CSV table of C-alpha atoms in Angstrom, one decimal:
chain,number,residue,atom,x,y,z
A,26,MET,CA,25.9,151.1,106.2
A,27,ALA,CA,24.6,150.9,109.6
A,28,VAL,CA,26.4,148.3,111.8
A,29,CYS,CA,25.1,146.8,115.2
A,30,ALA,CA,27.9,145.5,117.5
A,31,VAL,CA,27.7,142.6,120.1
A,32,THR,CA,30.1,142.6,122.8
A,33,ALA,CA,30.8,140.0,125.5
A,34,LEU,CA,32.2,141.4,128.8
A,35,ALA,CA,32.7,139.2,131.8
A,36,GLY,CA,30.5,136.7,130.6
A,37,VAL,CA,27.6,139.2,130.1
A,38,GLY,CA,26.3,139.9,126.6
A,39,VAL,CA,25.8,143.6,125.7
A,40,SER,CA,24.2,144.5,122.4
A,41,GLY,CA,23.4,147.7,120.9
A,42,CYS,CA,23.5,150.1,117.9
A,43,SER,CA,25.4,153.4,117.7
A,44,GLN,CA,23.5,156.6,117.8
A,45,ASP,CA,25.1,157.4,114.2
A,46,ALA,CA,23.3,154.2,113.0
A,47,ALA,CA,20.0,155.4,114.2
A,48,ASP,CA,20.6,158.8,112.8
A,49,GLU,CA,20.9,157.4,109.4
A,50,GLN,CA,17.6,155.6,109.4
A,51,PRO,CA,14.6,157.3,107.6
A,52,SER,CA,11.9,158.7,109.6
A,53,GLN,CA,8.7,156.8,110.6
A,54,GLY,CA,5.3,158.1,111.6
A,55,PHE,CA,5.4,161.7,110.0
A,56,VAL,CA,3.2,164.2,111.8
A,57,THR,CA,1.6,166.7,109.5
A,58,ASN,CA,-0.8,169.4,109.5
A,59,LEU,CA,-2.5,169.3,106.0
A,60,GLY,CA,-3.8,172.9,106.6
A,61,GLY,CA,-6.6,172.3,109.1
A,62,GLU,CA,-6.5,168.5,109.5
A,63,ILE,CA,-3.9,166.4,111.4
A,64,ALA,CA,-2.5,163.5,109.4
A,65,VAL,CA,0.0,160.8,110.3
A,66,LEU,CA,1.9,158.8,107.7
A,67,GLU,CA,3.6,155.6,108.9
A,68,GLY,CA,6.3,156.1,106.3
A,69,MET,CA,7.3,158.3,103.2
A,70,GLU,CA,4.8,156.4,101.0
A,71,GLY,CA,2.3,155.7,103.6
A,72,LYS,CA,-1.4,156.6,103.2
A,73,PRO,CA,-2.1,159.8,105.4
A,74,GLU,CA,-4.4,158.8,108.4
A,75,ILE,CA,-6.4,161.8,109.5
A,76,VAL,CA,-6.3,161.7,113.2
A,77,GLY,CA,-7.5,165.3,113.8
A,78,GLN,CA,-10.6,166.2,112.0
A,79,ARG,CA,-11.3,169.8,110.7
A,80,PRO,CA,-13.8,171.3,113.1
A,81,ASP,CA,-17.1,172.2,111.9
A,82,GLY,CA,-17.4,175.8,110.4
A,83,THR,CA,-13.6,176.2,109.9
A,84,GLU,CA,-13.4,175.4,106.2
A,85,THR,CA,-11.3,178.4,105.6
A,86,LEU,CA,-9.4,178.2,108.7
A,87,ASP,CA,-6.3,176.1,110.2
A,88,THR,CA,-7.2,175.9,113.8
A,89,TYR,CA,-4.2,173.4,114.4
A,90,ARG,CA,-1.5,175.7,112.8
A,91,LEU,CA,1.7,176.2,114.8
A,92,THR,CA,4.0,179.2,114.8
A,93,ALA,CA,7.8,178.2,115.0
A,94,PRO,CA,7.2,174.5,115.2
A,95,ARG,CA,10.2,172.3,116.1
A,96,GLN,CA,10.7,168.7,117.3
A,97,LEU,CA,12.9,168.4,120.3
A,98,ASP,CA,15.3,165.5,120.9
A,99,THR,CA,12.8,164.0,123.4
A,100,GLY,CA,10.4,163.6,120.5
A,101,ASP,CA,8.0,166.3,121.8
A,102,ILE,CA,6.7,168.8,119.1
A,103,VAL,CA,6.8,172.5,120.5
A,104,GLY,CA,5.2,175.6,119.0
A,105,ILE,CA,3.2,178.6,119.5
A,106,ARG,CA,-0.7,178.5,119.1
A,107,ASP,CA,-3.2,181.0,120.3
A,108,GLY,CA,-0.7,183.3,122.1
A,109,GLY,CA,0.9,180.3,124.2
A,110,VAL,CA,3.5,177.7,123.8
A,111,VAL,CA,2.3,174.2,123.5
A,112,ALA,CA,3.8,170.7,123.5
A,113,ILE,CA,2.4,167.8,121.4
A,114,SER,CA,3.5,164.1,121.5
A,115,PRO,CA,3.8,162.4,118.1
A,116,ASP,CA,1.8,159.6,119.5
A,117,ASP,CA,-1.1,161.7,120.0
A,118,PRO,CA,-0.8,164.8,117.9
A,119,VAL,CA,-4.3,166.1,118.4
A,120,LYS,CA,-3.7,166.8,122.1
A,121,ALA,CA,-1.7,169.8,122.9
A,122,THR,CA,-0.4,170.6,126.5
A,123,SER,CA,-0.4,174.4,127.1
A,124,LEU,CA,2.7,175.4,128.9
A,125,GLY,CA,2.2,179.1,129.2
A,126,GLN,CA,1.8,182.3,127.4
A,127,ALA,CA,4.5,183.1,124.9
A,128,THR,CA,5.2,185.2,121.8
A,129,ALA,CA,8.3,183.2,121.2
A,130,TRP,CA,10.1,180.0,122.5
A,131,PHE,CA,13.5,178.3,122.4
A,132,PRO,CA,14.6,174.9,123.7
A,133,SER,CA,16.5,174.8,127.0
A,134,VAL,CA,19.8,172.9,127.4
A,135,ASP,CA,17.8,170.6,129.6
A,136,LYS,CA,15.9,167.9,127.8
A,137,GLY,CA,12.2,168.0,128.2
A,138,LYS,CA,12.2,171.8,128.9
A,139,VAL,CA,11.7,175.0,126.9
A,140,TRP,CA,11.9,178.7,127.5
A,141,ALA,CA,8.8,180.9,126.9
A,142,VAL,CA,9.2,184.4,126.1
A,143,THR,CA,6.3,187.0,126.8
A,144,GLU,CA,6.3,190.5,125.8
A,145,GLN,CA,4.8,193.4,127.8
A,146,THR,CA,4.8,197.1,127.3
A,147,ALA,CA,7.6,199.1,128.7
A,148,ALA,CA,5.3,201.0,131.2
A,149,ASP,CA,6.9,199.2,134.1
A,150,CYS,CA,10.3,200.6,133.0
A,151,GLU,CA,9.2,204.3,133.1
A,152,GLY,CA,11.5,206.5,135.2
A,153,ARG,CA,14.6,204.1,135.4
A,154,GLY,CA,16.6,206.1,133.1
A,155,LEU,CA,16.1,204.1,129.8
A,156,PRO,CA,15.6,205.8,126.5
A,157,THR,CA,12.1,206.8,125.2
A,158,THR,CA,12.6,204.5,122.4
A,159,VAL,CA,12.3,201.4,124.4
A,160,ARG,CA,8.7,200.1,123.6
A,161,ALA,CA,8.7,196.4,125.3
A,162,LYS,CA,9.9,194.5,128.2
A,163,TYR,CA,10.5,190.7,127.8
A,164,THR,CA,10.1,187.9,130.4
A,165,VAL,CA,11.3,184.4,130.0
A,166,ALA,CA,10.0,181.4,131.8
A,167,GLU,CA,11.4,177.7,131.8
A,168,HIS,CA,8.7,175.0,131.4
A,169,GLU,CA,8.7,171.2,131.3
A,170,THR,CA,7.0,169.9,128.2
A,171,SER,CA,4.9,167.9,130.7
A,172,GLY,CA,3.2,171.2,131.7
A,173,ARG,CA,4.7,171.9,135.0
A,174,PRO,CA,6.4,175.4,135.3
A,175,ALA,CA,9.8,176.4,136.4
A,176,VAL,CA,9.8,180.2,136.2
A,177,LEU,CA,12.6,182.7,136.0
A,178,ASP,CA,11.9,186.3,135.3
A,179,LEU,CA,15.2,187.7,133.9
A,180,GLY,CA,14.0,191.2,134.1
A,181,GLU,CA,12.5,191.0,137.6
A,182,ASN,CA,12.7,194.5,139.4
A,183,SER,CA,15.1,195.6,136.7
A,184,CYS,CA,15.0,197.1,133.2
A,185,ARG,CA,17.9,197.4,130.7
A,186,ASP,CA,18.0,198.6,127.1
A,187,LEU,CA,18.6,195.5,124.9
A,188,GLY,CA,18.8,197.5,121.7
A,189,ALA,CA,16.6,197.0,118.6
A,190,PHE,CA,14.7,193.9,118.3
A,191,ALA,CA,13.1,192.7,114.9
A,192,ALA,CA,10.2,190.2,115.5
A,193,LEU,CA,10.2,187.5,112.9
A,194,ASP,CA,7.0,185.7,111.6
A,195,GLU,CA,8.1,182.0,111.7
A,196,THR,CA,5.0,180.5,110.3
A,197,ALA,CA,6.9,179.4,107.3
A,198,ASP,CA,10.6,178.7,106.3
A,199,LEU,CA,13.0,179.0,103.4
A,200,ASP,CA,11.1,180.8,100.5
A,201,GLU,CA,7.7,181.1,102.3
A,202,SER,CA,6.2,178.4,100.2
A,203,LEU,CA,8.0,175.6,102.1
A,204,ALA,CA,7.6,174.5,105.7
A,205,ALA,CA,10.4,172.6,107.4
A,206,THR,CA,11.4,171.2,110.7
A,207,ARG,CA,14.1,168.8,112.1
A,208,SER,CA,13.5,165.5,113.4
A,209,ARG,CA,16.7,164.1,114.9
A,210,ALA,CA,19.3,163.9,112.1
A,211,ASN,CA,16.5,164.5,109.3
A,212,LEU,CA,15.1,167.7,107.8
A,213,LEU,CA,11.5,167.4,106.8
A,214,VAL,CA,10.1,169.7,104.3
A,215,ILE,CA,6.6,170.1,102.7
A,216,ASP,CA,5.6,172.5,100.1
A,217,GLN,CA,2.6,174.2,101.6
A,218,GLY,CA,1.1,174.7,98.1
A,219,THR,CA,1.5,171.4,96.4
A,220,GLY,CA,2.0,169.0,99.3
A,221,GLU,CA,5.1,167.5,98.2
A,222,LEU,CA,7.1,165.9,101.2
A,223,ILE,CA,10.8,165.5,101.2
A,224,GLU,CA,13.1,164.1,103.7
A,225,HIS,CA,17.0,164.9,104.0
A,226,ASN,CA,19.2,162.9,106.2
A,227,ALA,CA,22.2,164.9,107.2
A,228,PRO,CA,24.8,162.0,108.0
A,229,THR,CA,24.3,160.3,104.6
A,230,GLY,CA,23.2,163.1,102.5
A,231,ARG,CA,20.2,161.0,101.4
A,232,ALA,CA,17.1,162.9,100.0
A,233,GLU,CA,13.8,161.1,99.6
A,234,ARG,CA,10.7,162.4,98.0
A,235,ARG,CA,7.2,161.1,98.4
A,236,ARG,CA,6.0,159.9,95.0
A,237,GLU,CA,2.4,161.3,95.4
A,238,ALA,CA,1.6,164.7,96.9
A,239,LEU,CA,-0.4,165.1,100.1
A,240,PRO,CA,-3.8,166.6,99.9
A,241,VAL,CA,-3.1,170.0,101.5
A,242,THR,CA,-5.5,172.9,101.8
A,243,ASN,CA,-4.8,176.4,103.3
A,244,GLY,CA,-1.1,175.7,103.6
A,245,ALA,CA,0.5,172.9,105.3
A,246,GLN,CA,3.1,172.0,108.0
A,247,VAL,CA,5.3,169.1,108.7
A,248,TRP,CA,5.8,168.9,112.6
A,249,GLY,CA,8.0,166.0,113.1
A,250,ALA,CA,8.1,162.2,113.2
A,251,ARG,CA,7.7,159.4,115.8
A,252,HIS,CA,11.0,158.5,117.3
A,253,VAL,CA,11.3,154.6,117.2
């Protein structure tokens, strides 16, 4: 049970709830991609509100799809789209801020920042004593999710063999029929074929399933939730 404490200190009232208590709360404002349309649900059983319409002529396409989507602790949703890393606010999920080119990304230890990874051919590494098996050069750049860059090329003027690297397609998770993301202490899972939505809360072990499946087409994704 979540408990909020009120403490009086030197005549000044200080009130607040612990982070643990907030982590135990169910998500609000689910942000989903129904397979070409962006919809927001105010709660698990809420009616999906279409906030991003399917563009004309894309009946068989999903122009909103993100590769490796994840919600940061700041609330921003980040993923790969059209060869670049983008940041999306759950308050305006139709608008995607382009941060830079990327084939992969990972969060920075600094909140509100991400690292973008780009891949080039190994032509720049020729003649530097590397094995002929080297096929690619990777560069990383740190970006603020607001769109302002802070760039660091870890391979600037140098090349070294990092060994074998297996690229992973992260458009889906688990058994490839389920797509999942983490929103604070909650794991959000959607069945891309049936539209079933499930929320798992880590601190309590609680699992909540939406009673009515979402109307998905061409697969689906759950991107995160609004932090309230």
